[in-house]
XYZ file of C-alpha atoms in Angstrom:
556
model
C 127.864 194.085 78.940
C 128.979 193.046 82.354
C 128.901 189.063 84.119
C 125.514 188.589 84.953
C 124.811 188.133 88.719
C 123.575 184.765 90.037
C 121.374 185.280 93.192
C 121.556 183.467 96.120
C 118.760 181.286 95.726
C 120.473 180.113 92.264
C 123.815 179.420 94.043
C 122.367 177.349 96.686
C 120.617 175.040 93.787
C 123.780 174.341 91.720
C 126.016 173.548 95.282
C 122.340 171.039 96.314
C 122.751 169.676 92.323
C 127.058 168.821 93.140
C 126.166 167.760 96.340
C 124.112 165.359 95.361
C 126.050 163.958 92.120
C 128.789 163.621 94.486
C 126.731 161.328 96.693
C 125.756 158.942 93.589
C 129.247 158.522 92.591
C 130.293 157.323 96.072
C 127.343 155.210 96.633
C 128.415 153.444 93.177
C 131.711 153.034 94.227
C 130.666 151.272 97.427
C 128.674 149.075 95.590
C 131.212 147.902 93.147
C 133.548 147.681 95.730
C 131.537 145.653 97.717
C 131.062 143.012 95.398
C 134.671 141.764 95.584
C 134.930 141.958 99.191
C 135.054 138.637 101.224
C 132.116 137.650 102.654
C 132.032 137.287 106.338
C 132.455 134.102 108.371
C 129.469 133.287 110.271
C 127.918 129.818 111.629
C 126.867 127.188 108.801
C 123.700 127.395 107.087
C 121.086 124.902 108.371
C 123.391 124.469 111.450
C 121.150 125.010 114.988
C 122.099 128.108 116.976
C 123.520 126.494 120.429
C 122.965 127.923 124.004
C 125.299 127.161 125.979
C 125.743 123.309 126.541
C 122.561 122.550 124.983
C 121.653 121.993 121.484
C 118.026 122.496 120.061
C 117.428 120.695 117.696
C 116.185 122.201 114.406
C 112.946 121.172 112.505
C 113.436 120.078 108.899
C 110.951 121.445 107.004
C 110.634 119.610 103.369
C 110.795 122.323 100.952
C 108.805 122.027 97.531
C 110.791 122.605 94.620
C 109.450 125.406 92.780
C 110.135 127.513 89.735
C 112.655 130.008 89.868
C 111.453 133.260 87.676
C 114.048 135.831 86.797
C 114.626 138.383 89.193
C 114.659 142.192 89.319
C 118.094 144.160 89.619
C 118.769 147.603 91.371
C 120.734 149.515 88.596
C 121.392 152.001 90.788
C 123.299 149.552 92.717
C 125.016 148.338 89.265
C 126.256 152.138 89.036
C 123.751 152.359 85.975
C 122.561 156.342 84.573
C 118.789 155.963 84.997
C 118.452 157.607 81.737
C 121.517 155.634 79.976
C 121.486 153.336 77.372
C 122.532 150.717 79.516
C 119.804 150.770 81.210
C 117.268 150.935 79.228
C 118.641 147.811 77.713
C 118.564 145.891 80.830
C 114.863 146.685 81.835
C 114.225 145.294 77.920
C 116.120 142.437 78.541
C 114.292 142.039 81.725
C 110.864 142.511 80.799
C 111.323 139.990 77.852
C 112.430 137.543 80.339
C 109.417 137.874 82.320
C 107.179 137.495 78.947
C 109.620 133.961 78.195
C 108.628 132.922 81.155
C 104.715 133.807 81.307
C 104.860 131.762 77.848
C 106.653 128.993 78.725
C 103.845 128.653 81.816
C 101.163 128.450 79.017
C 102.814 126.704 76.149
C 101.290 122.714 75.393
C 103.450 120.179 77.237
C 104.691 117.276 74.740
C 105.471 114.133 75.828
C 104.263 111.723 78.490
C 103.618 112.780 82.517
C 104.472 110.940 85.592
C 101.516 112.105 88.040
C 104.643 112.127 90.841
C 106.154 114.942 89.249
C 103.725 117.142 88.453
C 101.729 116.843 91.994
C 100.800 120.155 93.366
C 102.714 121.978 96.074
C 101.258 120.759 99.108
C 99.652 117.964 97.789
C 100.551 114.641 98.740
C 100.356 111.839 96.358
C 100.687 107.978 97.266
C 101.133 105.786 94.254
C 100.709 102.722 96.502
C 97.179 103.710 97.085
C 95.978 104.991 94.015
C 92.200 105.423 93.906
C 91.950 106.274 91.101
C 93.136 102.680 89.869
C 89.617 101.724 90.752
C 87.943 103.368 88.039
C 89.418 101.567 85.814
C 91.914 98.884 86.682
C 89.567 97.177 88.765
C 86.362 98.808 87.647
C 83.112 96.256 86.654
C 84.054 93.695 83.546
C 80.973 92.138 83.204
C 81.670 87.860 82.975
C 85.647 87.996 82.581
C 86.804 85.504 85.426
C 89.362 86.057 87.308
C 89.652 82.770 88.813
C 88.959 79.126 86.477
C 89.855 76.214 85.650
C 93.359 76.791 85.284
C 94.083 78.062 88.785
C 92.276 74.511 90.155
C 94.554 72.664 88.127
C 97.751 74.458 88.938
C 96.738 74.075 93.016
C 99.605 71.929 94.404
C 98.147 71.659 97.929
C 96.251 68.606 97.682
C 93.283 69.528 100.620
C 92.545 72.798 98.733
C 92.435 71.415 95.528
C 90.170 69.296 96.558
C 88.119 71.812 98.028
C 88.449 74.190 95.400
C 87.051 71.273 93.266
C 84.149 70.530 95.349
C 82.963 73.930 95.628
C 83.501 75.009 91.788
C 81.124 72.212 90.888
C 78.272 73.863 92.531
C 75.939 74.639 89.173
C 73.084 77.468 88.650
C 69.864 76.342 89.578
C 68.487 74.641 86.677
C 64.412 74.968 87.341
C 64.438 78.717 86.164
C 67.089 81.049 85.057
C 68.231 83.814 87.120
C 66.216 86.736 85.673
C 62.666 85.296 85.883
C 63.461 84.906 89.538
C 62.464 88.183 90.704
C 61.803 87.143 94.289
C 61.571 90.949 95.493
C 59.756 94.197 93.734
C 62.928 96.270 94.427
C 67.043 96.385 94.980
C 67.662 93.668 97.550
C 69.398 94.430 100.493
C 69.292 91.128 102.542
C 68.783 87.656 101.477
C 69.316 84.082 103.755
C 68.210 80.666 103.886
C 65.976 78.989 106.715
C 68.127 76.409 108.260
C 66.182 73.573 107.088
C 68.654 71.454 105.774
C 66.445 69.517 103.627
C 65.180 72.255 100.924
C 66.619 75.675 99.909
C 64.253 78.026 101.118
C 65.159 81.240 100.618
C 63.847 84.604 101.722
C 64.980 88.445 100.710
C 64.025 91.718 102.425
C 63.991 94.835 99.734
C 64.120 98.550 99.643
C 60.950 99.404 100.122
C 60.419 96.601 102.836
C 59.328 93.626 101.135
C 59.824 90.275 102.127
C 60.213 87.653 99.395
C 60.576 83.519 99.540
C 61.022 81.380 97.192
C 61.326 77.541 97.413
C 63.970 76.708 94.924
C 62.062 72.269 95.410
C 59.598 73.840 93.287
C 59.123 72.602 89.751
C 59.089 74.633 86.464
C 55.648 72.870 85.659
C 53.396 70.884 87.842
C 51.469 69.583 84.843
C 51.837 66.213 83.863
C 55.583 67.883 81.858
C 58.567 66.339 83.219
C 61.307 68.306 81.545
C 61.377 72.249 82.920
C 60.395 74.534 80.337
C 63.375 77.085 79.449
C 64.003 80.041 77.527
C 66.070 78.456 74.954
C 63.046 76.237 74.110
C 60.865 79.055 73.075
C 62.106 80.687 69.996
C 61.616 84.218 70.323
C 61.022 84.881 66.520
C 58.143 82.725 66.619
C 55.034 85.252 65.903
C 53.091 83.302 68.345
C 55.580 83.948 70.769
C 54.912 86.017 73.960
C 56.961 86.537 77.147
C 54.530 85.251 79.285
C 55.359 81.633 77.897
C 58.171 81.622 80.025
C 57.935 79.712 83.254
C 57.201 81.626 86.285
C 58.493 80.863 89.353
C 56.023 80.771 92.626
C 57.129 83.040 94.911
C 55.185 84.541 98.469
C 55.982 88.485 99.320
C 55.132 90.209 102.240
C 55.132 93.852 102.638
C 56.685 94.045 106.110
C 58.210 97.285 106.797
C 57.800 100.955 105.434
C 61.339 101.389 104.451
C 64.339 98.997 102.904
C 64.701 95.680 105.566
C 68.544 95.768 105.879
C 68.982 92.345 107.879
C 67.276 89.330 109.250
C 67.917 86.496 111.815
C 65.873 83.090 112.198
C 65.758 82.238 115.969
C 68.256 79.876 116.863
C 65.369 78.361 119.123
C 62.949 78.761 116.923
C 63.462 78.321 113.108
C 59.945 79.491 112.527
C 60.684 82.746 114.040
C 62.257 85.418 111.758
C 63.632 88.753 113.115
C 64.068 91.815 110.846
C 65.433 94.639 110.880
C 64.393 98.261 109.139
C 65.595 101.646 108.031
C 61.683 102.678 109.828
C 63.358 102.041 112.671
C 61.695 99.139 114.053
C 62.416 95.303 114.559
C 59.787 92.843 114.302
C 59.392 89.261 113.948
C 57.627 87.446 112.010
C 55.979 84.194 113.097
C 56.130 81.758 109.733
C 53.671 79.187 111.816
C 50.595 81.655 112.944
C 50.982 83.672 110.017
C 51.444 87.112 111.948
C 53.963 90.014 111.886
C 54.594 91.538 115.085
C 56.908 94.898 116.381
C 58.870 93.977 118.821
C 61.014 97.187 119.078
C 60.440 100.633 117.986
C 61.241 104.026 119.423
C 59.165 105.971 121.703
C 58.828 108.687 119.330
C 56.560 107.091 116.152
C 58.217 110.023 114.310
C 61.649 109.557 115.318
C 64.152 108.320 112.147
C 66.652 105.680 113.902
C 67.630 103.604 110.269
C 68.235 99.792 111.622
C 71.088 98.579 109.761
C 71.905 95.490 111.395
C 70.234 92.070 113.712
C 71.749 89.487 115.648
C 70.037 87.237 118.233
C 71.744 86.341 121.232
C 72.826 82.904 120.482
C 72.891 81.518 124.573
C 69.450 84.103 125.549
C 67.403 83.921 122.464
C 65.240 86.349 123.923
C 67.938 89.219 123.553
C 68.180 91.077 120.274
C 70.583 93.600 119.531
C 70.474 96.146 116.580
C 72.738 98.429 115.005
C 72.030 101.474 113.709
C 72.878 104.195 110.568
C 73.167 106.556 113.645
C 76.106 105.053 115.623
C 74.799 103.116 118.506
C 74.223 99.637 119.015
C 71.151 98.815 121.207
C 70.672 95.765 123.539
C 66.331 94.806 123.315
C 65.026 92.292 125.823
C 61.709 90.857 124.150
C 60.284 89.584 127.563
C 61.136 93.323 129.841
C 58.320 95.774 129.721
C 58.571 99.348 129.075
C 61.726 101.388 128.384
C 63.671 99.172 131.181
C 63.511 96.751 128.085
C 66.027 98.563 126.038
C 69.961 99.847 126.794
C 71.508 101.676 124.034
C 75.262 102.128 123.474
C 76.420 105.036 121.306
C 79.750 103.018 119.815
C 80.109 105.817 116.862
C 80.171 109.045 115.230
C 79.055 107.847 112.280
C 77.354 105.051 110.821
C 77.628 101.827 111.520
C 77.130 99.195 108.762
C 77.043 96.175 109.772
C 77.947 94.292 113.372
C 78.349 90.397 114.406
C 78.031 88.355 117.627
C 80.771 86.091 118.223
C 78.970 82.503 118.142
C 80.694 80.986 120.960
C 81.112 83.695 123.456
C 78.098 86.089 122.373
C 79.870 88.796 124.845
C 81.911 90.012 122.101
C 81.031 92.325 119.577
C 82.613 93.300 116.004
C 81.131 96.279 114.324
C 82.393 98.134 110.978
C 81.730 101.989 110.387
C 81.718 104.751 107.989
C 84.666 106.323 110.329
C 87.388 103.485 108.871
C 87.121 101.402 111.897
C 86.583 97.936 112.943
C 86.393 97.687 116.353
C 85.718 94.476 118.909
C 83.979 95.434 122.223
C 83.178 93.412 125.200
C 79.681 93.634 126.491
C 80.450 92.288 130.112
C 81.902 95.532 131.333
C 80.269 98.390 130.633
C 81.683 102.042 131.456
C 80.700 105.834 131.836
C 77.027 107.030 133.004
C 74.066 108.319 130.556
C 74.372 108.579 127.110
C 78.186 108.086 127.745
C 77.690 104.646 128.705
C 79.586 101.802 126.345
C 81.088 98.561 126.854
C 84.944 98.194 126.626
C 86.767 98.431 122.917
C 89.061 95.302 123.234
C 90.778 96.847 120.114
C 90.598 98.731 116.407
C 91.461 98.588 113.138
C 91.550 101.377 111.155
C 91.112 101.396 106.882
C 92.079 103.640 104.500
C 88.598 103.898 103.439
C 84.722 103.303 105.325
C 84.397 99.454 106.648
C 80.882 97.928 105.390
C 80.368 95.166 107.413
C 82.562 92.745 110.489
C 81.000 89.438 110.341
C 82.206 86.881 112.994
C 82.759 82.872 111.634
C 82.156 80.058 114.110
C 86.154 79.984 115.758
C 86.120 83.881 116.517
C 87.637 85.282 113.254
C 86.418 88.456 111.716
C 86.192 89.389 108.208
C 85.739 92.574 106.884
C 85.202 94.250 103.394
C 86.008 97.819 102.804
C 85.892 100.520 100.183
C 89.547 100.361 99.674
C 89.519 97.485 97.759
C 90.583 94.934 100.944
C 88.792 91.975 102.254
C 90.661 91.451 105.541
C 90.892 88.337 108.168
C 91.652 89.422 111.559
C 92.255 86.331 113.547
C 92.294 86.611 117.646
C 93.469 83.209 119.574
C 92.086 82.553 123.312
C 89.488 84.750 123.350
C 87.303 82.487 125.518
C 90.087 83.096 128.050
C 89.943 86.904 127.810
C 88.214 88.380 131.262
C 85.874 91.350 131.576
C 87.533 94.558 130.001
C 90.544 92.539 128.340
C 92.338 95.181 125.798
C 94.468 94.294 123.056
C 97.901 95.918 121.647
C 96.920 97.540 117.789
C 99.394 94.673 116.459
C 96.766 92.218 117.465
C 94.491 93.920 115.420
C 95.854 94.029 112.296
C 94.469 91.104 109.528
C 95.837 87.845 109.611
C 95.087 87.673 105.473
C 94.270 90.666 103.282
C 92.526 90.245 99.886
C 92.206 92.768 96.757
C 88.645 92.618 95.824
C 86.900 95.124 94.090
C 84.321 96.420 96.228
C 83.042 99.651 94.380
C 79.581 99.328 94.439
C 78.496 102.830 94.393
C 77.670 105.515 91.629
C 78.580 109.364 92.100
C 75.817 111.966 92.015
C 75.884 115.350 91.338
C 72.911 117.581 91.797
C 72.168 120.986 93.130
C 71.280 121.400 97.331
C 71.414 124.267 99.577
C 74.392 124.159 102.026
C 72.025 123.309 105.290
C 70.845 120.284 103.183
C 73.969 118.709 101.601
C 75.450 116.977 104.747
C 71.476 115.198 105.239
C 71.523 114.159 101.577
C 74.752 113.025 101.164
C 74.636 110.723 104.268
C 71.206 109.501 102.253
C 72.829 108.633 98.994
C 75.530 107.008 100.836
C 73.427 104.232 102.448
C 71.041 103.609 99.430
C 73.942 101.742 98.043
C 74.491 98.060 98.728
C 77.429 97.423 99.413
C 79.408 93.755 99.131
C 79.797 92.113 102.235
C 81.703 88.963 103.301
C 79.445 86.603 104.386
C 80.561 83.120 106.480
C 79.135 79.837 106.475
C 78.025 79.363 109.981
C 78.770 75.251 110.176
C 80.342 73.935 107.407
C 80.306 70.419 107.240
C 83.882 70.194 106.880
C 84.847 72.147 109.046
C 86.821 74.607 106.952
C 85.926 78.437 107.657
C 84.939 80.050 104.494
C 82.822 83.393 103.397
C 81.021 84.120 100.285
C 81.142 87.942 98.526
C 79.648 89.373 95.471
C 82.228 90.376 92.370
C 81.372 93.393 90.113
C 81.629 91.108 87.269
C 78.587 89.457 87.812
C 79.976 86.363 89.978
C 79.857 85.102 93.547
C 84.007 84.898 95.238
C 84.258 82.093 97.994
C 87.164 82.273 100.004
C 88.506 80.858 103.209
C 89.543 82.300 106.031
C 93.667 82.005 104.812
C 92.028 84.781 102.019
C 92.690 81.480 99.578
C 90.258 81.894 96.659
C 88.067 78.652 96.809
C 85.763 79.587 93.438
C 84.326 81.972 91.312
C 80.106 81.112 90.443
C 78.398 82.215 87.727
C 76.308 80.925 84.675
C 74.381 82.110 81.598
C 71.433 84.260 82.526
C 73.003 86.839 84.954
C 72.186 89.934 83.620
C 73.068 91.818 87.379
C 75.902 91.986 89.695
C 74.910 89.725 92.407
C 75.828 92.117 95.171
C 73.952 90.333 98.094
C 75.313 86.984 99.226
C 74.606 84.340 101.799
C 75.614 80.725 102.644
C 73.040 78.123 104.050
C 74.199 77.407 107.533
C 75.385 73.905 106.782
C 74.982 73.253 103.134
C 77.216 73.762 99.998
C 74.399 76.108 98.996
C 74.776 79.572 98.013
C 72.297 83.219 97.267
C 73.015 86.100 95.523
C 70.405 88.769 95.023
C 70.486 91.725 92.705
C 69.550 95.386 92.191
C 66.548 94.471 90.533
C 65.077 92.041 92.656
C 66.536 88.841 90.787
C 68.167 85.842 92.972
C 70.761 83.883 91.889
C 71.033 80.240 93.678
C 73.979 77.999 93.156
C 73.573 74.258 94.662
């Protein structure tokens, strides 16, 4: 039998089949050739690309170390048979490299963490300022002191130790105990004394707008008893005992206001003349001598919802009032103008504004504290822009890492702040009586003159379920129905020596001076409530404290 004839279309196949084998050998020659040829010279890596005689300068980015995960290799490169045993060993090896690693991601970590190192990629992370410290570092111990006895013996200065001395003897008031004083119905939000120097009269405005006073020259029993009756007298295992044989304190409450009465000011002309101030939006004073309530401010709109979260009378036109409010703005109310004319509002932030002070001496100068981080100081005798854009001119701002509560001035022009960052801060301006109209200052003259760590988380998280279009409203309202501490000044002490008051989370009062020099730390048996809302008497050693549930606390 003859050679068998291969056709054309055969031949063409087997000389495409060469062709091609040919072409993989080569390629896998270049390759392994390649890898022990010199690589080329080119510019540095990292170094900027130049342009003639100039030089741009290149951005350093800060990479993020992450993992490295083994990587996939071309055996066709590597001059590998697809089909050889080579290379079916290397994908093995490969995939069980992948499966290591994919393990290794999900195997238990042993051993202790440092928070720095394990940080997510693009998420910063600032030891220094470690929130969540406050949880539980500085979170609520209820009656462990942090200041005693021991740090009044160990003072060295012999002024402050005096001082310190004085004011540590002030005692709990002894005619009731704190928790039968329940001078309010609800959580107190303001509390003061009436200047009267003579007896501690104090009054408290609540949540739901109450208006309590109680005269702490009151005795336990007016009966012919001469010793107070207290709760350590009655024995409460007695059969025959009952709760009402506790002594109950006289107290007067007025319901003033439909919503929570955030501040109030006596009249500095007249001490029978209270001003106060409302999340109903309204101001109204309240005449103690005729026995009458009046509005004095309220918008236009009866339906309109302006919160009032702040009142100060001007000290040198006592006639003036000026609000702040939850909105942003600060308003400017003449009692004696008629009409709208009486009334020039100032929209001084995005947010809300907490709390705001008058400087005593030179009333044109204004501190307030907001929910945007910033204390600022404006100057009320020039006043810039046109509409709604009008504003008086910021002297200068502080910003916080977290929201400002309150700016409260004392009597020689300092201004002391508490914030949700854990800070009490002192800012301290000299001259300002020589400042003119529209005076600015550099941001160095606004930073504190003394900084305190105080604990100053008063709120509690909530979670609950709200539609998108309603979370913004109701977080803003959950925000404010918090009291929050605020440093509070004596306005004349008799000494002379500037010096605020501010509730602790562990159930005390902290009195400081303005060098953020930790004067004493009141408290007593019977406080069963962190006295949150504090106040000085004008010119007395004398200090409040008022509580969630409506109990004062009165050291003398």
């Amino acid at each position: 039998m003859g050679k068998e004839q291969i056709s054309d279309y055969e031949q063409q196949r087997q000389a495409n089949i060469a062709e091609r084998d040919a072409l993989i050998k080569q390629l896998a020659l270049d390759a392994a050739s390649a890898a022990f040829q010199p690589k080329p010279v080119g510019r540095a890596a990292g170094r900027p690309a130049t342009n003639g005689n100039r030089t741009h300068k290149k951005t350093v980015v800060k990479r993020v170390k992450e993992e490295v995960l083994p990587r996939r290799t071309s055996s066709r490169l590597a001059g590998l048979t697809a089909d050889s045993e080579v290379a079916k060993r290397k994908a093995e090896d490969e995939y069980e490299a992948v499966q290591q690693a994919a393990r290794a991601k999900r195997q238990r970590v042993s051993g202790n963490l440092d928070l720095t190192d394990i940080v997510v990629a693009g998420k910063g992370w600032d030891k220094s300022e470690n929130y969540l410290v406050d949880v539980f570092s500085r979170g609520a111990r209820p009656y462990e002191r942090t200041f005693g006895d021991s740090e009044v013996k160990e003072t060295s200065d012999k002024e402050l130790r005096a001082l310190r001395e004085k004011m540590s003897d002030l005692e709990l008031y002894e005619g009731f105990e704190p928790n039968r004083i329940k001078i309010t119905p609800e959580r107190i939000y303001s509390i003061g004394f009436h200047p009267e120097p003579s007896k501690a009269l104090i009054f408290a405005g609540d949540k739901l707008g109450n208006l309590g006073i109680f005269d702490a020259s009151q005795t336990t029993n007016p009966a012919p008893k001469t010793e107070p009756i207290k709760a350590e007298d009655l024995d409460p295992e007695d059969p025959e005992f009952d709760d009402d044989d506790l002594p109950t304190p006289a107290i007067t409450s007025f319901h003033l206001h439909t919503r929570t009465i955030a501040a109030f000011q006596f009249s500095p002309l007249n001490a029978s003349h209270l001003y106060t101030a409302s999340y109903d939006s309204s101001l109204r004073l309240l005449d103690l001598t005729k026995s009458t309530s009046t509005e004095v401010y309220g918008p236009s709109d009866s339906e309109a919802d302006e919160p009032l979260s702040g009142i100060e009378v001007d000290p040198t036109s006592p006639h003036v009032l000026y609000f702040s409010s939850l909105n942003g703005f600060v308003g400017r109310h003449d009692t004696r103008a008629p009409g709208a004319s009486a009334t020039d509002v100032y929209q001084l932030s995005e947010k809300k504004i907490g709390g705001f002070s008058m400087h005593p001496q030179y009333p044109h100068f204004l501190a307030t504290a907001s929910l945007d981080r910033f204390m600022r100081v404006w100057d009320l005798r020039k006043v810039q822009g046109k509409g709604d854009a009008r504003a008086p001119v910021c002297v200068g701002e502080h910003l916080s890492r977290l929201s400002v509560s309150h700016a409260a001035f004392n009597a020689v022009g300092q201004v002391a702040t508490a914030s949700y960052d854990d800070t009490v801060k002192i800012h301290s301006f000299e001259g300002m009586g020589g400042w003119k109209a529209g005076h600015t200052v550099e941001a160095a003259a606004m930073e504190p003159s003394a900084t305190v760590r105080h604990n100053n988380q008063t709120g509690r998280w909530v979670t609950m379920y709200v539609s998108s279009s309603s979370f913004l409203l109701l977080f803003v309202r959950l925000l404010i129905s918090c009291c929050s501490l605020r440093a509070q000044w004596q306005a004349q002490p008799s000494d002379a020596v500037q010096r605020f008051c501010i509730g602790n989370m562990n159930r005390f009062v902290d009195l400081y001076t303005a060098k953020g020099e930790q004067l004493a730390q009141l408290g007593g048996d019977g406080i069963t409530a962190v006295p949150a809302v504090t106040q000085f008497h004008p010119t007395n050693d004398w200090v409040a404290g008022g509580t969630a549930s409506g109990k004062l606390c009165l050291w003398m």
